[in-house]
Every structure is written in C-alpha cells, then in structure tokens.
Short mmCIF file of C-alpha atoms in Angstrom, two decimals:
data_model
loop_
_atom_site.label_atom_id
_atom_site.label_comp_id
_atom_site.label_asym_id
_atom_site.label_seq_id
_atom_site.Cartn_x
_atom_site.Cartn_y
_atom_site.Cartn_z
CA MET A 1 -5.16 -25.62 -11.69
CA ASP A 2 -5.83 -27.14 -15.09
CA ARG A 3 -4.69 -24.67 -17.72
CA ALA A 4 -6.88 -26.00 -20.52
CA ARG A 5 -9.98 -26.25 -18.33
CA ASP A 6 -9.68 -23.28 -15.97
CA LEU A 7 -7.60 -20.57 -17.64
CA PRO A 8 -10.05 -19.52 -20.41
CA GLY A 9 -12.57 -18.37 -17.80
CA TRP A 10 -10.01 -16.87 -15.42
CA PRO A 11 -9.93 -13.09 -14.90
CA ASN A 12 -7.69 -11.26 -17.39
CA SER A 13 -6.74 -14.54 -19.06
CA GLU A 14 -6.09 -12.67 -22.30
CA ALA A 15 -3.04 -11.18 -20.55
CA SER A 16 -1.72 -14.57 -19.40
CA ARG A 17 1.42 -16.31 -20.55
CA PHE A 18 3.71 -19.01 -19.19
CA ILE A 19 7.44 -18.69 -18.58
CA ARG A 20 9.76 -21.56 -17.70
CA ASN A 21 12.51 -20.16 -15.52
CA GLY A 22 14.59 -21.72 -12.77
CA HIS A 23 12.61 -24.17 -10.69
CA HIS A 24 9.13 -23.21 -11.88
CA ASP A 25 6.81 -22.87 -14.84
CA TRP A 26 5.42 -19.45 -14.03
CA HIS A 27 1.97 -18.12 -14.82
CA VAL A 28 2.28 -14.39 -15.46
CA GLN A 29 -0.23 -11.76 -16.49
CA GLU A 30 1.16 -8.69 -18.28
CA MET A 31 -0.94 -5.64 -18.98
CA GLY A 32 -0.26 -2.04 -19.98
CA SER A 33 2.89 -0.08 -20.72
CA GLY A 34 5.19 2.20 -18.78
CA PRO A 35 7.45 1.59 -15.78
CA ASP A 36 7.25 -1.93 -14.38
CA LEU A 37 4.92 -2.62 -11.46
CA LEU A 38 5.13 -6.14 -9.99
CA PHE A 39 2.24 -7.78 -8.12
CA ILE A 40 2.59 -10.63 -5.59
CA HIS A 41 -0.48 -12.29 -4.09
CA GLY A 42 -0.76 -13.85 -0.65
CA ALA A 43 -0.90 -17.50 0.40
CA GLY A 44 -3.79 -19.39 -1.15
CA ALA A 45 -4.63 -16.80 -3.80
CA SER A 46 -3.55 -16.23 -7.41
CA THR A 47 -3.44 -13.48 -10.02
CA HIS A 48 -7.24 -13.36 -9.82
CA THR A 49 -6.92 -11.28 -6.64
CA TRP A 50 -5.74 -8.34 -8.83
CA ARG A 51 -8.55 -8.78 -11.40
CA ASP A 52 -9.86 -5.22 -10.99
CA VAL A 53 -6.56 -3.60 -9.99
CA LEU A 54 -4.49 -4.45 -13.06
CA PRO A 55 -6.82 -2.87 -15.66
CA ASP A 56 -7.07 0.29 -13.56
CA LEU A 57 -3.31 0.78 -13.27
CA ALA A 58 -2.36 -0.49 -16.73
CA GLY A 59 -2.90 2.95 -18.23
CA GLN A 60 0.27 4.24 -16.58
CA TRP A 61 2.27 1.11 -15.74
CA ARG A 62 3.34 -2.19 -17.20
CA CYS A 63 1.59 -4.39 -14.66
CA LEU A 64 3.21 -7.79 -14.07
CA ALA A 65 1.33 -10.23 -11.85
CA LEU A 66 2.45 -13.78 -11.12
CA ASP A 67 1.18 -16.88 -9.36
CA LEU A 68 3.43 -18.04 -6.53
CA PRO A 69 5.13 -21.46 -6.84
CA GLY A 70 2.64 -24.31 -6.70
CA GLN A 71 -0.33 -21.96 -6.53
CA GLY A 72 -2.80 -20.90 -9.18
CA PHE A 73 -1.41 -21.89 -12.58
CA THR A 74 2.30 -21.82 -11.64
CA ARG A 75 3.79 -25.31 -11.55
CA SER A 76 6.81 -25.96 -9.39
CA ARG A 77 9.39 -28.45 -10.63
CA SER A 78 11.18 -28.55 -7.27
CA ALA A 79 9.87 -29.87 -3.96
CA GLN A 80 12.43 -27.82 -2.05
CA ARG A 81 11.70 -24.19 -3.03
CA TRP A 82 8.90 -23.28 -0.65
CA THR A 83 10.70 -21.05 1.86
CA LEU A 84 10.43 -17.26 2.02
CA PRO A 85 14.07 -16.72 0.91
CA ASP A 86 13.68 -19.24 -1.93
CA MET A 87 10.50 -17.68 -3.27
CA ALA A 88 12.01 -14.19 -3.11
CA ALA A 89 15.16 -15.40 -4.89
CA ASP A 90 13.18 -17.26 -7.56
CA ILE A 91 11.01 -14.22 -8.34
CA ARG A 92 14.15 -12.07 -8.53
CA ALA A 93 15.63 -14.59 -10.97
CA LEU A 94 12.46 -14.41 -13.07
CA CYS A 95 12.65 -10.61 -13.11
CA ASP A 96 16.30 -10.73 -14.18
CA ALA A 97 15.65 -13.30 -16.90
CA GLN A 98 12.75 -11.27 -18.32
CA ARG A 99 14.58 -7.95 -17.85
CA TRP A 100 11.81 -6.64 -15.67
CA ARG A 101 12.85 -3.67 -13.57
CA PRO A 102 10.06 -3.12 -11.04
CA ARG A 103 9.75 0.49 -9.93
CA ALA A 104 7.56 -0.83 -7.13
CA ILE A 105 6.07 -4.08 -5.87
CA VAL A 106 2.42 -4.23 -4.85
CA ALA A 107 1.79 -7.19 -2.57
CA HIS A 108 -0.88 -8.64 -0.33
CA SER A 109 -0.61 -10.43 3.03
CA ALA A 110 2.28 -12.93 2.99
CA GLY A 111 3.28 -11.57 -0.40
CA VAL A 112 4.41 -8.38 1.35
CA ALA A 113 7.09 -10.33 3.19
CA ILE A 114 8.32 -11.71 -0.13
CA ALA A 115 8.36 -8.19 -1.60
CA LEU A 116 10.39 -6.82 1.31
CA ALA A 117 12.83 -9.73 1.11
CA MET A 118 13.33 -8.93 -2.57
CA ALA A 119 13.78 -5.21 -1.86
CA ARG A 120 16.31 -6.02 0.84
CA ASP A 121 18.49 -7.99 -1.57
CA MET A 122 18.10 -6.22 -4.93
CA PRO A 123 20.83 -3.83 -6.12
CA ASP A 124 18.23 -1.31 -7.36
CA PRO A 125 15.46 -1.99 -4.85
CA PRO A 126 11.85 -1.09 -5.63
CA ALA A 127 9.40 0.66 -3.37
CA VAL A 128 6.89 -1.63 -1.67
CA ILE A 129 3.15 -1.20 -1.27
CA GLY A 130 1.73 -3.76 1.12
CA ILE A 131 -1.96 -4.50 1.61
CA ASN A 132 -2.80 -6.05 5.00
CA ALA A 133 0.78 -7.17 5.34
CA ALA A 134 1.44 -10.45 7.15
CA LEU A 135 4.57 -9.15 8.87
CA GLY A 136 4.09 -10.55 12.34
CA ARG A 137 4.44 -13.79 14.19
CA PHE A 138 1.40 -15.83 15.13
CA ARG A 139 0.35 -14.76 18.59
CA GLY A 140 -0.13 -16.93 21.65
CA VAL A 141 -0.78 -20.62 21.13
CA ALA A 142 -1.01 -20.02 17.38
CA SER A 143 2.75 -19.40 17.31
CA TRP A 144 3.33 -23.13 17.60
CA LEU A 145 -0.05 -24.68 16.77
CA PHE A 146 -0.58 -23.21 13.29
CA PRO A 147 2.88 -24.00 11.82
CA LEU A 148 2.76 -27.47 13.38
CA LEU A 149 -0.74 -28.12 12.03
CA ALA A 150 0.28 -26.97 8.56
CA ARG A 151 3.34 -29.23 8.68
CA VAL A 152 1.33 -32.27 9.70
CA LEU A 153 -1.26 -31.59 7.01
CA SER A 154 1.35 -31.07 4.30
CA LEU A 155 3.11 -34.35 5.15
CA ASN A 156 -0.11 -36.31 4.71
CA PRO A 157 -0.50 -37.07 0.98
CA LEU A 158 -4.26 -37.41 1.44
CA THR A 159 -4.74 -33.92 2.89
CA PRO A 160 -5.19 -31.98 -0.39
CA THR A 161 -7.53 -34.68 -1.69
CA LEU A 162 -9.64 -34.66 1.47
CA PHE A 163 -9.72 -30.86 1.54
CA THR A 164 -10.93 -30.65 -2.04
CA LEU A 165 -13.60 -33.35 -1.85
CA GLY A 166 -16.95 -32.13 -3.13
CA GLY A 167 -15.57 -29.85 -5.83
CA LYS A 168 -16.40 -26.15 -5.87
CA ASN A 169 -17.97 -25.50 -2.48
CA ILE A 170 -19.28 -21.93 -2.52
CA PRO A 171 -20.58 -21.96 1.08
CA ARG A 172 -17.19 -23.14 2.35
CA ALA A 173 -15.41 -20.43 0.37
CA ARG A 174 -17.84 -17.82 1.71
CA ARG A 175 -17.23 -18.91 5.30
CA LEU A 176 -13.48 -18.72 4.81
CA ILE A 177 -13.52 -15.31 3.12
CA GLU A 178 -15.99 -13.77 5.55
CA SER A 179 -13.90 -15.04 8.47
CA THR A 180 -11.20 -12.59 7.28
CA GLY A 181 -13.57 -9.63 7.54
CA SER A 182 -14.14 -9.30 3.79
CA ARG A 183 -17.31 -9.42 1.72
CA LEU A 184 -16.99 -10.40 -1.93
CA ASP A 185 -19.48 -10.64 -4.77
CA ALA A 186 -20.58 -13.96 -6.26
CA ARG A 187 -17.80 -13.90 -8.84
CA GLY A 188 -15.13 -13.47 -6.18
CA MET A 189 -16.55 -16.31 -4.10
CA TYR A 190 -16.65 -18.58 -7.15
CA LEU A 191 -12.98 -17.92 -7.92
CA TYR A 192 -11.87 -18.81 -4.40
CA ALA A 193 -14.10 -21.90 -4.43
CA THR A 194 -12.38 -22.94 -7.66
CA LEU A 195 -8.94 -22.58 -6.09
CA MET A 196 -9.99 -24.41 -2.94
CA ALA A 197 -11.26 -27.33 -5.04
CA ASP A 198 -7.90 -27.79 -6.78
CA ARG A 199 -5.62 -30.38 -5.19
CA ASP A 200 -2.34 -28.97 -6.55
CA HIS A 201 -3.19 -25.45 -5.43
CA VAL A 202 -4.06 -26.62 -1.91
CA HIS A 203 -0.83 -28.64 -1.78
CA GLY A 204 1.24 -25.62 -2.83
CA THR A 205 -0.47 -23.40 -0.26
CA LEU A 206 0.16 -25.92 2.53
CA GLN A 207 3.83 -26.20 1.57
CA MET A 208 4.19 -22.43 1.73
CA MET A 209 2.55 -22.35 5.17
CA THR A 210 4.71 -25.21 6.44
CA ASN A 211 7.96 -23.53 5.46
CA TRP A 212 6.98 -20.00 6.53
CA LYS A 213 9.67 -18.58 8.81
CA ILE A 214 9.52 -14.80 9.02
CA ASP A 215 11.75 -14.02 12.01
CA PRO A 216 14.95 -13.36 9.98
CA LEU A 217 13.09 -10.86 7.78
CA LEU A 218 11.53 -9.12 10.79
CA ALA A 219 15.01 -8.71 12.26
CA ASP A 220 16.14 -7.07 9.01
CA LEU A 221 13.30 -4.53 8.74
CA PRO A 222 15.41 -1.64 10.13
CA GLN A 223 17.90 -2.20 7.27
CA ILE A 224 15.25 -2.08 4.51
CA SER A 225 15.41 1.57 3.50
CA VAL A 226 13.08 1.63 0.47
CA PRO A 227 9.87 3.67 0.61
CA VAL A 228 7.07 1.50 1.99
CA ARG A 229 3.35 2.24 2.14
CA LEU A 230 1.29 -0.20 4.21
CA ILE A 231 -2.46 -0.25 3.61
CA THR A 232 -4.74 -1.81 6.21
CA GLY A 233 -8.41 -2.64 6.34
CA SER A 234 -9.87 -1.72 9.71
CA GLY A 235 -12.06 -4.82 9.60
CA ASP A 236 -9.28 -7.31 8.84
CA THR A 237 -9.72 -10.24 11.23
CA SER A 238 -6.98 -12.32 9.59
CA VAL A 239 -4.01 -9.96 10.03
CA PRO A 240 -4.74 -7.32 12.69
CA PRO A 241 -4.04 -3.74 11.51
CA ASP A 242 -1.65 -3.34 14.44
CA THR A 243 0.67 -5.75 12.62
CA SER A 244 1.29 -3.17 9.90
CA ARG A 245 1.73 -0.36 12.39
CA GLU A 246 4.29 -2.36 14.36
CA ALA A 247 6.19 -3.25 11.19
CA ALA A 248 6.12 0.36 10.00
CA ALA A 249 7.74 1.44 13.25
CA CYS A 250 10.73 -0.73 12.31
CA LEU A 251 10.99 0.33 8.66
CA PRO A 252 12.99 3.57 8.17
CA HIS A 253 10.84 5.06 5.37
CA SER A 254 7.33 3.76 5.83
CA SER A 255 3.81 5.00 6.38
CA VAL A 256 0.45 3.41 7.11
CA VAL A 257 -2.99 4.26 5.81
CA SER A 258 -6.18 2.59 7.03
CA PHE A 259 -9.36 1.99 5.03
CA GLU A 260 -12.39 1.96 7.28
CA GLY A 261 -14.72 -0.99 6.98
CA LEU A 262 -12.62 -3.16 4.68
CA GLY A 263 -11.30 -6.61 5.52
CA HIS A 264 -8.30 -8.72 4.58
CA LEU A 265 -9.12 -8.62 0.86
CA ALA A 266 -9.47 -4.84 0.76
CA HIS A 267 -8.18 -4.60 -2.82
CA GLU A 268 -10.93 -6.97 -3.98
CA GLU A 269 -13.66 -5.22 -1.99
CA ALA A 270 -12.75 -1.67 -3.03
CA PRO A 271 -10.27 -1.80 -5.93
CA GLU A 272 -10.85 1.81 -6.96
CA ARG A 273 -9.91 3.13 -3.52
CA VAL A 274 -6.83 0.95 -3.35
CA CYS A 275 -5.75 1.95 -6.86
CA ARG A 276 -6.08 5.63 -5.98
CA GLU A 277 -3.86 5.06 -2.95
CA ILE A 278 -1.29 3.17 -5.02
CA SER A 279 -1.24 5.83 -7.74
CA GLY A 280 -0.98 8.65 -5.23
CA PHE A 281 1.90 7.02 -3.40
CA LEU A 282 3.81 6.29 -6.60
CA SER A 283 3.26 9.84 -7.87
CA ASP A 284 4.55 11.27 -4.60
CA GLU A 285 7.62 9.03 -4.76
CA ALA A 286 8.30 10.02 -8.37
CA ARG A 287 8.21 13.71 -7.45
CA ALA A 288 10.42 13.13 -4.42
CA GLY A 289 12.88 10.98 -6.32
#
C-alpha cells in the first residue's frame, strides 16, 4: 500500500504511525488510554478490519492495532520472516521495544493462531479473544491442494501483478467477501477492493499462506493456560464454527460464544455486538483475577 496515496483516506488514519523495529517497518494505530489491548488481523486484511471496534473500546483501553508483515502498510525488510513462529516472535519484539504490555490480544482468523503462539511464549501472557479463529487444518483435499497452490502462486513473480490487474475491482471483492458468509457495506467492500488491487499486499498475503504451518501450535494448545474466549459467526463459510469448538476443547481455560447470522467478518458486520462481548469478557476476567 502506498502510504502517501492510500493512508490519508484509510480508516482511523489519524491514529496511525510507523515504527521501524526488527525486520519490519510496522504500521500501527494507537487509540485511547488505559491497559493495553493488542489487535491482530487475519491473512489478507489490515488495521481497517478494526475500524469500528477501536473507537468503541478506546474509552477504556489503549488500543494497539498493527498490520502484519508485508500486508497493509507494514513493509517487511526480510524475505524470510513469514512463518507463524516468526510473526509471533516479531510482534513480541515490537511489544517489548515499545514497552507495550497487552492485557489481552483480540485477533481474527489466522491472527488468533499468532495471538496464541505469543501467549504460549510470553512470560506474562495475555488473555486471548479470537474471532472466527483459524485453528484447524484444511480438510480433505484442501489439506494439500491449498498450501501447494499458494506456494506455486507465491513463487511466480507475476502472480501479484496478474491478481491485481484492473485496479479496484468492487465486484470481485464482493464475491470474495460474500463467499465467507459476510455482508459488508459499500465502504467495507471498497477497502477490501483497495487491498486486493495492491501488488505488495497480495504478495505478503501469499507468502503468509505459503509458510502457514499450524500443526505445532495445535499440539501445544493443552499447554496454553491463559483465558481464551472464541467468538464464532454461525454463518461463517470460511472457517466452520466447529473449528473453534474443537480448539476450545483442547484449551484448558476457554469458552465459545456464537453470534447467529454473522459470517467470517463478524466484527465488521456487527461491531457493537462484538465489542460488548469483548468488554464483558475482559470485565469478568478482571474481577476473577
């Protein structure tokens, strides 16, 4: 994403800043005051996914949202830091360098795996709130076809260019979003179309997909003892709600809540409902702790 061209019109851009740390030039949005609450988006998204969540929660928390390496406005200076352990370690290093002390991590889809990997390894681990958590293996033929396809695409230097031909393609973005069971307004569709038209963002997303190996984390779930709340949308056709229920059965201190009628981007479809759930969970944990 071009910072000069795209950032001024990006959601919550007044809260944006850039931090060079480790292997990346991070795009971070900071809003509010209070205990630290870290936000991690899923593959192919950016801080825009929290556009209505951050202002809602900023009254009680210092909300810290980042773009993952190579996605959105974060620029990666290393071609080798795309794996789940690397991304978790690099975000931890950013938190340490900035003296952020997340009380909890709110994450979406593949970002939930990164959040749990961080919680597993941090000395003072945060609670985790996961929205439509991608905590399962691809099923059936997809277990080998999807990673292989992503790898082939990422190795072809023309792939991002071919994918982004035609600029902002709203109908294509709508088809992709609606295939996940979500319905967004025109603004939401425009933002995803903007991301999908950006070669660097597509390249970063493909690299993340190519290097995605979740089995070691799944094996460690029984050892991750932090409080975890998993939120599912009953209409999610991208990550089946059963995925969260199966993961919760392996996590010692976890619970699942389902929102009827919402899809994979539940927090964009119904941000007020999701924020109430987040606030309620964090309040309960504060009283219990």
